[in-house]
């Protein structure tokens, strides 16, 4: 019986190892399929609701897919001109930023930090950039020339762009059947446990993915609108969008947006009134995120510590590149579910509940310490009656 149990565990471990190895080897080509699966996962609840209205699955998926395409197309039509205008504005103001850094920021830092003036020698920095700009241009020209000659990079990019909606449609149409097929493939001995973990992971992922996307969108709209309308920054919309997109990593969106907005306010206006307005915008944004958006849209189901989030993003990028960054937080959410399950298993195991015998070494150590202390003070040893005269 014991050999049979060990043999079964080795078989399951081998299957998991093969699947992990295949995912690792196929990671470079999985990007369109992963993005398509994420879109299908996001659209499945709406398709299920339409099915409950006595619609066929294909019709429900077609409606959901059409809504997603319209939303994405409308967002692109609105964002592309806005981003283009903001980028042009930023490029036009680059000389002002350089002049502010050279004649205002760097002298102020030198005076306050008592730095050697040569530490921020702008002339030397500009000369260094000019000396190496030719080599950078040469490398960029070689890369662009190689890509343009082969055309393989562009073809792969275009293929992935076409594959994403096609794969997303078929995955969304067959989502329930795929889930049922995976359930039928599971060994019956572990199927109840896997089903329970899958339901819990689905609840966590639903709370995270859909909620975090709404939080990012709301923060991007708020920061962009407030920095443009209230603070009057010419690049406020661009800074707000960047801050909203980076808000999935704790404090990264806030720090990036706040720093960029402060510099933009100092360069554009050069007074402390607009700096205080920017500070007020981001204070309100943090209160809005911490007390309204995250509790209402994401909730407390995930339970990821900010340090764990940062580690997950960096580890995912190191292991799988952009695909790893894309999947880092959803994967970390599922890992948290698994860790909570393993912790409960551990607390119900004999390793945790079994009472052990008293360790005599610990008892002797405590006695020796107490004897040493009492001897130093001058009192009698513990557990011994005082000497009679």
C-alpha atoms as a printed R data frame, in Angstrom:
    type eleno elety resid chain resno       x      y       z
1   ATOM     1    CA   UNK     A     1   0.000  0.000   0.000
2   ATOM     2    CA   UNK     A     2   2.812  2.374   0.891
3   ATOM     3    CA   UNK     A     3   4.659  1.616  -2.355
4   ATOM     4    CA   UNK     A     4   1.480  2.242  -4.347
5   ATOM     5    CA   UNK     A     5   0.980  5.621  -2.630
6   ATOM     6    CA   UNK     A     6   4.585  6.638  -3.253
7   ATOM     7    CA   UNK     A     7   4.362  5.503  -6.889
8   ATOM     8    CA   UNK     A     8   1.225  7.594  -7.428
9   ATOM     9    CA   UNK     A     9   2.862 10.665  -5.919
10  ATOM    10    CA   UNK     A    10   5.916 10.263  -8.148
11  ATOM    11    CA   UNK     A    11   3.629 10.005 -11.186
12  ATOM    12    CA   UNK     A    12   1.816 13.229 -10.260
13  ATOM    13    CA   UNK     A    13   5.115 14.983  -9.582
14  ATOM    14    CA   UNK     A    14   6.421 13.900 -12.987
15  ATOM    15    CA   UNK     A    15   3.280 15.214 -14.724
16  ATOM    16    CA   UNK     A    16   3.589 18.584 -12.970
17  ATOM    17    CA   UNK     A    17   7.304 18.763 -13.845
18  ATOM    18    CA   UNK     A    18   6.605 18.049 -17.538
19  ATOM    19    CA   UNK     A    19   3.883 20.709 -17.678
20  ATOM    20    CA   UNK     A    20   6.145 23.268 -15.983
21  ATOM    21    CA   UNK     A    21   9.008 22.445 -18.347
22  ATOM    22    CA   UNK     A    22   6.778 22.830 -21.419
23  ATOM    23    CA   UNK     A    23   5.461 26.175 -20.171
24  ATOM    24    CA   UNK     A    24   9.005 27.376 -19.570
25  ATOM    25    CA   UNK     A    25  10.213 26.285 -23.008
26  ATOM    26    CA   UNK     A    26   7.171 27.647 -24.835
27  ATOM    27    CA   UNK     A    27   7.074 30.965 -22.933
28  ATOM    28    CA   UNK     A    28   8.279 33.083 -25.922
29  ATOM    29    CA   UNK     A    29   5.304 32.009 -28.062
30  ATOM    30    CA   UNK     A    30   2.638 31.997 -25.345
31  ATOM    31    CA   UNK     A    31   2.043 35.757 -25.262
32  ATOM    32    CA   UNK     A    32  -1.000 35.907 -27.627
33  ATOM    33    CA   UNK     A    33  -2.561 32.851 -25.986
34  ATOM    34    CA   UNK     A    34  -2.099 34.268 -22.486
35  ATOM    35    CA   UNK     A    35  -3.589 37.628 -23.456
36  ATOM    36    CA   UNK     A    36  -6.456 35.860 -25.219
37  ATOM    37    CA   UNK     A    37  -7.074 33.669 -22.160
38  ATOM    38    CA   UNK     A    38  -7.176 36.761 -19.943
39  ATOM    39    CA   UNK     A    39  -9.733 38.394 -22.246
40  ATOM    40    CA   UNK     A    40 -11.809 35.204 -22.276
41  ATOM    41    CA   UNK     A    41 -11.638 34.987 -18.479
42  ATOM    42    CA   UNK     A    42 -12.779 38.601 -18.152
43  ATOM    43    CA   UNK     A    43 -15.665 38.086 -20.565
44  ATOM    44    CA   UNK     A    44 -16.912 34.715 -19.276
45  ATOM    45    CA   UNK     A    45 -19.112 36.063 -16.409
46  ATOM    46    CA   UNK     A    46 -20.953 38.380 -18.801
47  ATOM    47    CA   UNK     A    47 -21.419 35.543 -21.313
48  ATOM    48    CA   UNK     A    48 -22.805 33.325 -18.530
49  ATOM    49    CA   UNK     A    49 -25.299 36.043 -17.572
50  ATOM    50    CA   UNK     A    50 -26.463 36.353 -21.169
51  ATOM    51    CA   UNK     A    51 -26.836 32.559 -21.338
52  ATOM    52    CA   UNK     A    52 -29.131 32.709 -18.321
53  ATOM    53    CA   UNK     A    53 -31.350 34.985 -20.444
54  ATOM    54    CA   UNK     A    54 -31.911 31.976 -22.758
55  ATOM    55    CA   UNK     A    55 -29.301 32.993 -25.323
56  ATOM    56    CA   UNK     A    56 -27.130 30.474 -27.103
57  ATOM    57    CA   UNK     A    57 -23.488 30.375 -26.077
58  ATOM    58    CA   UNK     A    58 -22.245 31.478 -29.506
59  ATOM    59    CA   UNK     A    59 -24.676 34.418 -29.624
60  ATOM    60    CA   UNK     A    60 -23.778 35.452 -26.063
61  ATOM    61    CA   UNK     A    61 -20.055 35.247 -26.818
62  ATOM    62    CA   UNK     A    62 -20.535 37.234 -30.042
63  ATOM    63    CA   UNK     A    63 -22.288 40.011 -28.112
64  ATOM    64    CA   UNK     A    64 -19.589 40.060 -25.423
65  ATOM    65    CA   UNK     A    65 -16.863 40.027 -28.062
66  ATOM    66    CA   UNK     A    66 -18.532 42.895 -29.935
67  ATOM    67    CA   UNK     A    67 -18.785 44.915 -26.713
68  ATOM    68    CA   UNK     A    68 -15.105 44.294 -25.947
69  ATOM    69    CA   UNK     A    69 -14.090 45.346 -29.470
70  ATOM    70    CA   UNK     A    70 -16.209 48.516 -29.274
71  ATOM    71    CA   UNK     A    71 -14.776 49.423 -25.874
72  ATOM    72    CA   UNK     A    72 -11.216 48.783 -27.014
73  ATOM    73    CA   UNK     A    73 -11.730 50.645 -30.291
74  ATOM    74    CA   UNK     A    74 -13.360 53.592 -28.546
75  ATOM    75    CA   UNK     A    75 -10.557 53.747 -26.004
76  ATOM    76    CA   UNK     A    76  -7.954 53.725 -28.766
77  ATOM    77    CA   UNK     A    77  -9.782 56.448 -30.709
78  ATOM    78    CA   UNK     A    78  -9.849 58.610 -27.597
79  ATOM    79    CA   UNK     A    79  -6.419 57.824 -26.215
80  ATOM    80    CA   UNK     A    80  -4.225 57.808 -29.326
81  ATOM    81    CA   UNK     A    81  -4.848 61.484 -30.263
82  ATOM    82    CA   UNK     A    82  -4.580 62.490 -26.585
83  ATOM    83    CA   UNK     A    83  -1.335 60.574 -26.048
84  ATOM    84    CA   UNK     A    84   0.067 61.887 -29.332
85  ATOM    85    CA   UNK     A    85  -0.719 65.478 -28.326
86  ATOM    86    CA   UNK     A    86   0.766 64.972 -24.863
87  ATOM    87    CA   UNK     A    87   3.957 63.427 -26.244
88  ATOM    88    CA   UNK     A    88   4.367 66.268 -28.738
89  ATOM    89    CA   UNK     A    89   3.877 68.754 -25.913
90  ATOM    90    CA   UNK     A    90   6.475 66.929 -23.822
91  ATOM    91    CA   UNK     A    91   9.006 66.922 -26.685
92  ATOM    92    CA   UNK     A    92   8.492 70.632 -27.267
93  ATOM    93    CA   UNK     A    93   9.118 71.343 -23.585
94  ATOM    94    CA   UNK     A    94  12.277 69.222 -23.299
95  ATOM    95    CA   UNK     A    95  14.546 72.317 -23.617
96  ATOM    96    CA   UNK     A    96  12.678 73.937 -20.721
97  ATOM    97    CA   UNK     A    97  13.183 70.834 -18.571
98  ATOM    98    CA   UNK     A    98  16.878 70.748 -19.432
99  ATOM    99    CA   UNK     A    99  17.274 74.457 -18.672
100 ATOM   100    CA   UNK     A   100  15.431 74.040 -15.334
101 ATOM   101    CA   UNK     A   101  17.599 71.070 -14.353
102 ATOM   102    CA   UNK     A   102  20.809 72.886 -15.345
103 ATOM   103    CA   UNK     A   103  20.156 76.322 -13.837
104 ATOM   104    CA   UNK     A   104  17.712 75.634 -10.991
105 ATOM   105    CA   UNK     A   105  17.648 72.048  -9.721
106 ATOM   106    CA   UNK     A   106  21.345 71.205  -9.866
107 ATOM   107    CA   UNK     A   107  22.585 74.465  -8.269
108 ATOM   108    CA   UNK     A   108  19.985 74.062  -5.505
109 ATOM   109    CA   UNK     A   109  21.158 70.498  -4.807
110 ATOM   110    CA   UNK     A   110  24.792 71.650  -4.773
111 ATOM   111    CA   UNK     A   111  23.995 74.382  -2.257
112 ATOM   112    CA   UNK     A   112  21.811 72.274   0.045
113 ATOM   113    CA   UNK     A   113  23.929 69.095  -0.006
114 ATOM   114    CA   UNK     A   114  27.300 70.879  -0.143
115 ATOM   115    CA   UNK     A   115  28.354 68.887  -3.185
116 ATOM   116    CA   UNK     A   116  31.371 69.416  -5.356
117 ATOM   117    CA   UNK     A   117  30.277 71.558  -8.336
118 ATOM   118    CA   UNK     A   118  31.959 69.062 -10.634
119 ATOM   119    CA   UNK     A   119  29.492 66.395  -9.462
120 ATOM   120    CA   UNK     A   120  26.782 68.022 -11.570
121 ATOM   121    CA   UNK     A   121  28.892 69.430 -14.341
122 ATOM   122    CA   UNK     A   122  26.247 69.826 -17.020
123 ATOM   123    CA   UNK     A   123  28.789 70.790 -19.687
124 ATOM   124    CA   UNK     A   124  30.673 67.557 -19.134
125 ATOM   125    CA   UNK     A   125  27.416 65.582 -19.157
126 ATOM   126    CA   UNK     A   126  26.326 67.143 -22.442
127 ATOM   127    CA   UNK     A   127  29.770 66.546 -23.939
128 ATOM   128    CA   UNK     A   128  29.630 62.895 -22.898
129 ATOM   129    CA   UNK     A   129  26.189 62.469 -24.454
130 ATOM   130    CA   UNK     A   130  27.356 64.093 -27.676
131 ATOM   131    CA   UNK     A   131  30.442 61.860 -27.737
132 ATOM   132    CA   UNK     A   132  28.368 58.679 -27.458
133 ATOM   133    CA   UNK     A   133  25.326 59.707 -29.429
134 ATOM   134    CA   UNK     A   134  26.978 58.538 -32.618
135 ATOM   135    CA   UNK     A   135  27.565 55.030 -31.304
136 ATOM   136    CA   UNK     A   136  24.002 54.836 -29.996
137 ATOM   137    CA   UNK     A   137  22.705 55.889 -33.376
138 ATOM   138    CA   UNK     A   138  24.916 53.308 -35.047
139 ATOM   139    CA   UNK     A   139  23.593 50.515 -32.868
140 ATOM   140    CA   UNK     A   140  20.018 51.643 -33.411
141 ATOM   141    CA   UNK     A   141  20.623 51.804 -37.149
142 ATOM   142    CA   UNK     A   142  22.030 48.284 -37.188
143 ATOM   143    CA   UNK     A   143  19.048 46.950 -35.236
144 ATOM   144    CA   UNK     A   144  16.515 48.731 -37.411
145 ATOM   145    CA   UNK     A   145  18.350 47.644 -40.538
146 ATOM   146    CA   UNK     A   146  18.318 44.028 -39.447
147 ATOM   147    CA   UNK     A   147  14.624 44.158 -38.615
148 ATOM   148    CA   UNK     A   148  13.749 45.888 -41.867
149 ATOM   149    CA   UNK     A   149  15.803 43.439 -43.918
150 ATOM   150    CA   UNK     A   150  14.357 40.317 -42.385
151 ATOM   151    CA   UNK     A   151  10.891 41.601 -41.582
152 ATOM   152    CA   UNK     A   152  10.513 38.669 -39.196
153 ATOM   153    CA   UNK     A   153   9.936 40.829 -36.120
154 ATOM   154    CA   UNK     A   154   7.163 42.797 -37.786
155 ATOM   155    CA   UNK     A   155   5.539 39.634 -39.138
156 ATOM   156    CA   UNK     A   156   5.590 37.998 -35.703
157 ATOM   157    CA   UNK     A   157   4.166 41.111 -34.078
158 ATOM   158    CA   UNK     A   158   1.378 41.327 -36.675
159 ATOM   159    CA   UNK     A   159   0.642 37.613 -36.327
160 ATOM   160    CA   UNK     A   160   0.298 37.914 -32.566
161 ATOM   161    CA   UNK     A   161  -1.973 40.926 -32.968
162 ATOM   162    CA   UNK     A   162  -4.264 38.955 -35.291
163 ATOM   163    CA   UNK     A   163  -4.146 35.796 -33.172
164 ATOM   164    CA   UNK     A   164  -5.280 37.449 -29.936
165 ATOM   165    CA   UNK     A   165  -8.910 38.220 -30.924
166 ATOM   166    CA   UNK     A   166  -9.305 34.922 -32.825
167 ATOM   167    CA   UNK     A   167  -8.023 32.799 -29.938
168 ATOM   168    CA   UNK     A   168  -9.978 34.886 -27.410
169 ATOM   169    CA   UNK     A   169 -13.234 34.275 -29.293
170 ATOM   170    CA   UNK     A   170 -12.815 30.497 -29.410
171 ATOM   171    CA   UNK     A   171 -11.621 30.301 -25.806
172 ATOM   172    CA   UNK     A   172 -14.582 32.378 -24.629
173 ATOM   173    CA   UNK     A   173 -17.022 30.256 -26.638
174 ATOM   174    CA   UNK     A   174 -15.678 26.964 -25.264
175 ATOM   175    CA   UNK     A   175 -14.633 28.200 -21.806
176 ATOM   176    CA   UNK     A   176 -17.110 26.113 -19.803
177 ATOM   177    CA   UNK     A   177 -16.392 22.990 -21.847
178 ATOM   178    CA   UNK     A   178 -12.635 23.467 -21.403
179 ATOM   179    CA   UNK     A   179 -13.044 23.789 -17.638
180 ATOM   180    CA   UNK     A   180 -15.223 20.669 -17.560
181 ATOM   181    CA   UNK     A   181 -12.698 18.759 -19.689
182 ATOM   182    CA   UNK     A   182  -9.842 19.685 -17.353
183 ATOM   183    CA   UNK     A   183 -11.981 18.587 -14.402
184 ATOM   184    CA   UNK     A   184 -12.582 15.180 -16.040
185 ATOM   185    CA   UNK     A   185  -8.838 14.718 -16.594
186 ATOM   186    CA   UNK     A   186  -7.957 15.201 -12.927
187 ATOM   187    CA   UNK     A   187  -7.280 12.087 -10.828
188 ATOM   188    CA   UNK     A   188 -10.392 11.319  -8.798
189 ATOM   189    CA   UNK     A   189  -8.419 11.173  -5.569
190 ATOM   190    CA   UNK     A   190  -7.434 14.837  -5.751
191 ATOM   191    CA   UNK     A   191 -10.363 16.210  -7.780
192 ATOM   192    CA   UNK     A   192 -12.337 17.555  -4.748
193 ATOM   193    CA   UNK     A   193  -9.270 19.371  -3.421
194 ATOM   194    CA   UNK     A   194  -8.354 20.810  -6.836
195 ATOM   195    CA   UNK     A   195 -11.966 21.886  -7.428
196 ATOM   196    CA   UNK     A   196 -12.064 23.656  -4.055
197 ATOM   197    CA   UNK     A   197  -8.757 25.438  -4.726
198 ATOM   198    CA   UNK     A   198  -9.912 26.347  -8.240
199 ATOM   199    CA   UNK     A   199 -13.111 27.934  -6.912
200 ATOM   200    CA   UNK     A   200 -11.190 29.885  -4.303
201 ATOM   201    CA   UNK     A   201  -8.578 30.959  -6.864
202 ATOM   202    CA   UNK     A   202 -11.347 32.042  -9.235
203 ATOM   203    CA   UNK     A   203 -12.856 34.218  -6.514
204 ATOM   204    CA   UNK     A   204  -9.470 35.784  -5.768
205 ATOM   205    CA   UNK     A   205  -8.603 36.298  -9.431
206 ATOM   206    CA   UNK     A   206 -12.022 37.743 -10.169
207 ATOM   207    CA   UNK     A   207 -11.640 40.197  -7.312
208 ATOM   208    CA   UNK     A   208  -8.122 41.091  -8.364
209 ATOM   209    CA   UNK     A   209  -8.164 41.202 -12.171
210 ATOM   210    CA   UNK     A   210 -11.493 42.914 -12.699
211 ATOM   211    CA   UNK     A   211 -11.192 45.096  -9.614
212 ATOM   212    CA   UNK     A   212  -7.592 46.147 -10.221
213 ATOM   213    CA   UNK     A   213  -8.313 47.072 -13.831
214 ATOM   214    CA   UNK     A   214 -11.150 49.319 -12.646
215 ATOM   215    CA   UNK     A   215  -8.884 50.846  -9.986
216 ATOM   216    CA   UNK     A   216  -6.190 51.569 -12.593
217 ATOM   217    CA   UNK     A   217  -8.764 53.132 -14.927
218 ATOM   218    CA   UNK     A   218 -10.300 55.266 -12.173
219 ATOM   219    CA   UNK     A   219  -6.925 56.495 -10.913
220 ATOM   220    CA   UNK     A   220  -5.737 57.277 -14.439
221 ATOM   221    CA   UNK     A   221  -8.870 59.322 -15.146
222 ATOM   222    CA   UNK     A   222  -8.688 61.100 -11.787
223 ATOM   223    CA   UNK     A   223  -4.972 61.954 -11.894
224 ATOM   224    CA   UNK     A   224  -5.099 62.948 -15.563
225 ATOM   225    CA   UNK     A   225  -8.167 65.151 -15.123
226 ATOM   226    CA   UNK     A   226  -7.042 66.714 -11.833
227 ATOM   227    CA   UNK     A   227  -3.500 67.474 -13.002
228 ATOM   228    CA   UNK     A   228  -4.803 69.003 -16.240
229 ATOM   229    CA   UNK     A   229  -7.824 70.922 -14.933
230 ATOM   230    CA   UNK     A   230  -6.948 71.721 -11.318
231 ATOM   231    CA   UNK     A   231  -3.154 71.980 -11.448
232 ATOM   232    CA   UNK     A   232  -3.118 73.226 -15.053
233 ATOM   233    CA   UNK     A   233  -0.200 71.037 -16.178
234 ATOM   234    CA   UNK     A   234   0.268 70.812 -19.930
235 ATOM   235    CA   UNK     A   235   1.376 67.162 -19.631
236 ATOM   236    CA   UNK     A   236  -1.022 66.346 -16.787
237 ATOM   237    CA   UNK     A   237  -3.061 63.840 -18.801
238 ATOM   238    CA   UNK     A   238   0.058 61.880 -19.776
239 ATOM   239    CA   UNK     A   239   1.350 61.832 -16.182
240 ATOM   240    CA   UNK     A   240  -2.065 60.728 -14.935
241 ATOM   241    CA   UNK     A   241  -2.278 57.854 -17.419
242 ATOM   242    CA   UNK     A   242   1.200 56.631 -16.484
243 ATOM   243    CA   UNK     A   243   0.384 56.861 -12.761
244 ATOM   244    CA   UNK     A   244  -2.824 54.907 -13.291
245 ATOM   245    CA   UNK     A   245  -1.141 52.185 -15.338
246 ATOM   246    CA   UNK     A   246   1.627 51.732 -12.763
247 ATOM   247    CA   UNK     A   247  -0.745 51.648  -9.798
248 ATOM   248    CA   UNK     A   248  -0.978 47.834  -9.916
249 ATOM   249    CA   UNK     A   249   2.392 47.857  -8.085
250 ATOM   250    CA   UNK     A   250   1.888 49.430  -4.627
251 ATOM   251    CA   UNK     A   251   3.171 53.014  -4.446
252 ATOM   252    CA   UNK     A   252   4.927 52.793  -7.829
253 ATOM   253    CA   UNK     A   253   2.212 54.734  -9.647
254 ATOM   254    CA   UNK     A   254   1.995 57.264  -6.827
255 ATOM   255    CA   UNK     A   255   5.765 57.844  -6.616
256 ATOM   256    CA   UNK     A   256   6.236 58.033 -10.385
257 ATOM   257    CA   UNK     A   257   3.264 60.312 -10.973
258 ATOM   258    CA   UNK     A   258   3.973 62.537  -7.977
259 ATOM   259    CA   UNK     A   259   7.630 63.032  -8.907
260 ATOM   260    CA   UNK     A   260   6.834 63.754 -12.560
261 ATOM   261    CA   UNK     A   261   4.009 66.149 -11.623
262 ATOM   262    CA   UNK     A   262   6.229 68.068  -9.195
263 ATOM   263    CA   UNK     A   263   8.911 68.542 -11.842
264 ATOM   264    CA   UNK     A   264   6.309 69.561 -14.434
265 ATOM   265    CA   UNK     A   265   4.782 72.118 -12.027
266 ATOM   266    CA   UNK     A   266   8.178 73.598 -11.142
267 ATOM   267    CA   UNK     A   267   9.236 73.840 -14.789
268 ATOM   268    CA   UNK     A   268   5.927 75.195 -16.085
269 ATOM   269    CA   UNK     A   269   5.099 77.641 -13.278
270 ATOM   270    CA   UNK     A   270   8.085 77.833 -10.946
271 ATOM   271    CA   UNK     A   271   6.044 78.708  -7.851
272 ATOM   272    CA   UNK     A   272   5.033 76.864  -4.706
273 ATOM   273    CA   UNK     A   273   1.295 77.373  -5.156
274 ATOM   274    CA   UNK     A   274   1.096 74.867  -8.000
275 ATOM   275    CA   UNK     A   275   3.413 72.504  -6.118
276 ATOM   276    CA   UNK     A   276   0.948 72.542  -3.208
277 ATOM   277    CA   UNK     A   277  -1.918 71.920  -5.623
278 ATOM   278    CA   UNK     A   278  -0.079 68.880  -7.018
279 ATOM   279    CA   UNK     A   279   0.508 67.626  -3.475
280 ATOM   280    CA   UNK     A   280  -3.191 68.024  -2.735
281 ATOM   281    CA   UNK     A   281  -4.160 66.133  -5.887
282 ATOM   282    CA   UNK     A   282  -2.031 63.142  -4.946
283 ATOM   283    CA   UNK     A   283  -3.073 63.183  -1.281
284 ATOM   284    CA   UNK     A   284  -6.712 63.023  -2.356
285 ATOM   285    CA   UNK     A   285  -5.790 60.305  -4.881
286 ATOM   286    CA   UNK     A   286  -4.175 58.176  -2.164
287 ATOM   287    CA   UNK     A   287  -7.183 58.601   0.115
288 ATOM   288    CA   UNK     A   288  -9.496 57.745  -2.770
289 ATOM   289    CA   UNK     A   289  -7.482 54.637  -3.627
290 ATOM   290    CA   UNK     A   290  -7.024 53.399  -0.063
291 ATOM   291    CA   UNK     A   291 -10.482 54.057   1.386
292 ATOM   292    CA   UNK     A   292 -12.866 53.904  -1.602
293 ATOM   293    CA   UNK     A   293 -11.549 52.227  -4.756
294 ATOM   294    CA   UNK     A   294  -9.554 49.279  -3.402
295 ATOM   295    CA   UNK     A   295 -12.044 48.277  -0.636
296 ATOM   296    CA   UNK     A   296 -15.025 48.577  -2.979
297 ATOM   297    CA   UNK     A   297 -13.562 47.148  -6.214
298 ATOM   298    CA   UNK     A   298 -10.797 44.780  -5.109
299 ATOM   299    CA   UNK     A   299 -11.658 43.967  -1.503
300 ATOM   300    CA   UNK     A   300  -9.478 42.180   1.014
301 ATOM   301    CA   UNK     A   301  -9.618 38.696  -0.530
302 ATOM   302    CA   UNK     A   302  -6.162 38.760  -2.040
303 ATOM   303    CA   UNK     A   303  -4.097 39.589   1.020
304 ATOM   304    CA   UNK     A   304  -0.857 40.282  -0.857
305 ATOM   305    CA   UNK     A   305   1.691 42.287   1.087
306 ATOM   306    CA   UNK     A   306   3.194 45.204  -0.899
307 ATOM   307    CA   UNK     A   307   6.648 43.624  -0.632
308 ATOM   308    CA   UNK     A   308   5.234 40.362  -2.024
309 ATOM   309    CA   UNK     A   309   3.690 42.279  -4.935
310 ATOM   310    CA   UNK     A   310   6.984 43.981  -5.799
311 ATOM   311    CA   UNK     A   311   8.871 40.680  -5.508
312 ATOM   312    CA   UNK     A   312   6.316 38.913  -7.722
313 ATOM   313    CA   UNK     A   313   6.578 41.548 -10.458
314 ATOM   314    CA   UNK     A   314  10.408 41.537 -10.427
315 ATOM   315    CA   UNK     A   315  10.600 37.734 -10.286
316 ATOM   316    CA   UNK     A   316   8.090 37.348 -13.110
317 ATOM   317    CA   UNK     A   317   9.996 39.796 -15.295
318 ATOM   318    CA   UNK     A   318  13.306 38.070 -14.567
319 ATOM   319    CA   UNK     A   319  11.966 34.580 -15.343
320 ATOM   320    CA   UNK     A   320   9.574 35.172 -18.251
321 ATOM   321    CA   UNK     A   321  10.103 38.770 -19.424
322 ATOM   322    CA   UNK     A   322   7.021 40.843 -20.210
323 ATOM   323    CA   UNK     A   323   4.834 37.739 -20.037
324 ATOM   324    CA   UNK     A   324   6.035 37.203 -16.476
325 ATOM   325    CA   UNK     A   325   5.231 40.803 -15.512
326 ATOM   326    CA   UNK     A   326   1.782 40.394 -17.048
327 ATOM   327    CA   UNK     A   327   1.057 37.236 -15.063
328 ATOM   328    CA   UNK     A   328   2.987 38.041 -11.888
329 ATOM   329    CA   UNK     A   329   0.152 39.346  -9.735
330 ATOM   330    CA   UNK     A   330  -2.540 36.858 -10.853
331 ATOM   331    CA   UNK     A   331  -0.053 34.038 -10.290
332 ATOM   332    CA   UNK     A   332   0.896 35.464  -6.895
333 ATOM   333    CA   UNK     A   333  -2.793 35.575  -5.955
334 ATOM   334    CA   UNK     A   334  -3.178 31.884  -6.792
335 ATOM   335    CA   UNK     A   335   0.028 31.083  -4.901
336 ATOM   336    CA   UNK     A   336  -1.437 32.816  -1.839
337 ATOM   337    CA   UNK     A   337  -4.490 30.546  -2.067
338 ATOM   338    CA   UNK     A   338  -2.239 27.488  -2.260
339 ATOM   339    CA   UNK     A   339  -0.106 28.689   0.658
340 ATOM   340    CA   UNK     A   340  -3.182 29.221   2.834
341 ATOM   341    CA   UNK     A   341  -4.341 25.694   1.973
342 ATOM   342    CA   UNK     A   342  -0.917 24.220   2.769
343 ATOM   343    CA   UNK     A   343  -0.858 26.125   6.062
344 ATOM   344    CA   UNK     A   344  -4.217 24.640   7.018
345 ATOM   345    CA   UNK     A   345  -2.990 21.158   6.060
346 ATOM   346    CA   UNK     A   346   0.094 21.698   8.192
347 ATOM   347    CA   UNK     A   347  -1.956 22.788  11.203
348 ATOM   348    CA   UNK     A   348  -4.044 19.601  10.953
349 ATOM   349    CA   UNK     A   349  -1.047 17.333  10.474
350 ATOM   350    CA   UNK     A   350   0.676 15.244  13.112
351 ATOM   351    CA   UNK     A   351   3.831 17.276  12.583
352 ATOM   352    CA   UNK     A   352   2.054 20.264  14.140
353 ATOM   353    CA   UNK     A   353  -0.439 18.661  16.561
354 ATOM   354    CA   UNK     A   354   1.641 15.847  18.050
355 ATOM   355    CA   UNK     A   355   2.880 16.662  21.532
356 ATOM   356    CA   UNK     A   356   6.526 15.905  22.128
357 ATOM   357    CA   UNK     A   357   8.352 14.940  25.280
358 ATOM   358    CA   UNK     A   358   9.962 17.600  27.419
359 ATOM   359    CA   UNK     A   359  13.495 18.375  26.335
360 ATOM   360    CA   UNK     A   360  15.810 17.908  29.332
361 ATOM   361    CA   UNK     A   361  18.517 20.042  27.748
362 ATOM   362    CA   UNK     A   362  16.234 23.097  27.783
363 ATOM   363    CA   UNK     A   363  15.329 22.508  31.436
364 ATOM   364    CA   UNK     A   364  18.957 22.138  32.462
365 ATOM   365    CA   UNK     A   365  19.926 25.278  30.550
366 ATOM   366    CA   UNK     A   366  17.266 27.332  32.330
367 ATOM   367    CA   UNK     A   367  18.377 26.008  35.723
368 ATOM   368    CA   UNK     A   368  22.010 26.771  35.010
369 ATOM   369    CA   UNK     A   369  21.194 30.350  34.026
370 ATOM   370    CA   UNK     A   370  19.078 30.893  37.116
371 ATOM   371    CA   UNK     A   371  21.803 29.425  39.340
372 ATOM   372    CA   UNK     A   372  24.397 31.706  37.773
373 ATOM   373    CA   UNK     A   373  22.239 34.787  38.342
374 ATOM   374    CA   UNK     A   374  21.414 33.915  41.924
375 ATOM   375    CA   UNK     A   375  25.047 33.154  42.708
376 ATOM   376    CA   UNK     A   376  26.105 36.545  41.370
377 ATOM   377    CA   UNK     A   377  23.518 38.334  43.483
378 ATOM   378    CA   UNK     A   378  24.418 36.330  46.495
379 ATOM   379    CA   UNK     A   379  21.137 34.527  47.085
380 ATOM   380    CA   UNK     A   380  20.658 30.790  47.568
381 ATOM   381    CA   UNK     A   381  20.356 28.473  44.536
382 ATOM   382    CA   UNK     A   382  16.797 27.878  43.281
383 ATOM   383    CA   UNK     A   383  14.796 24.880  44.491
384 ATOM   384    CA   UNK     A   384  17.101 24.527  47.500
385 ATOM   385    CA   UNK     A   385  16.192 25.478  51.046
386 ATOM   386    CA   UNK     A   386  18.349 28.149  52.668
387 ATOM   387    CA   UNK     A   387  21.183 26.814  54.761
388 ATOM   388    CA   UNK     A   388  20.444 26.549  58.479
389 ATOM   389    CA   UNK     A   389  23.027 27.891  60.921
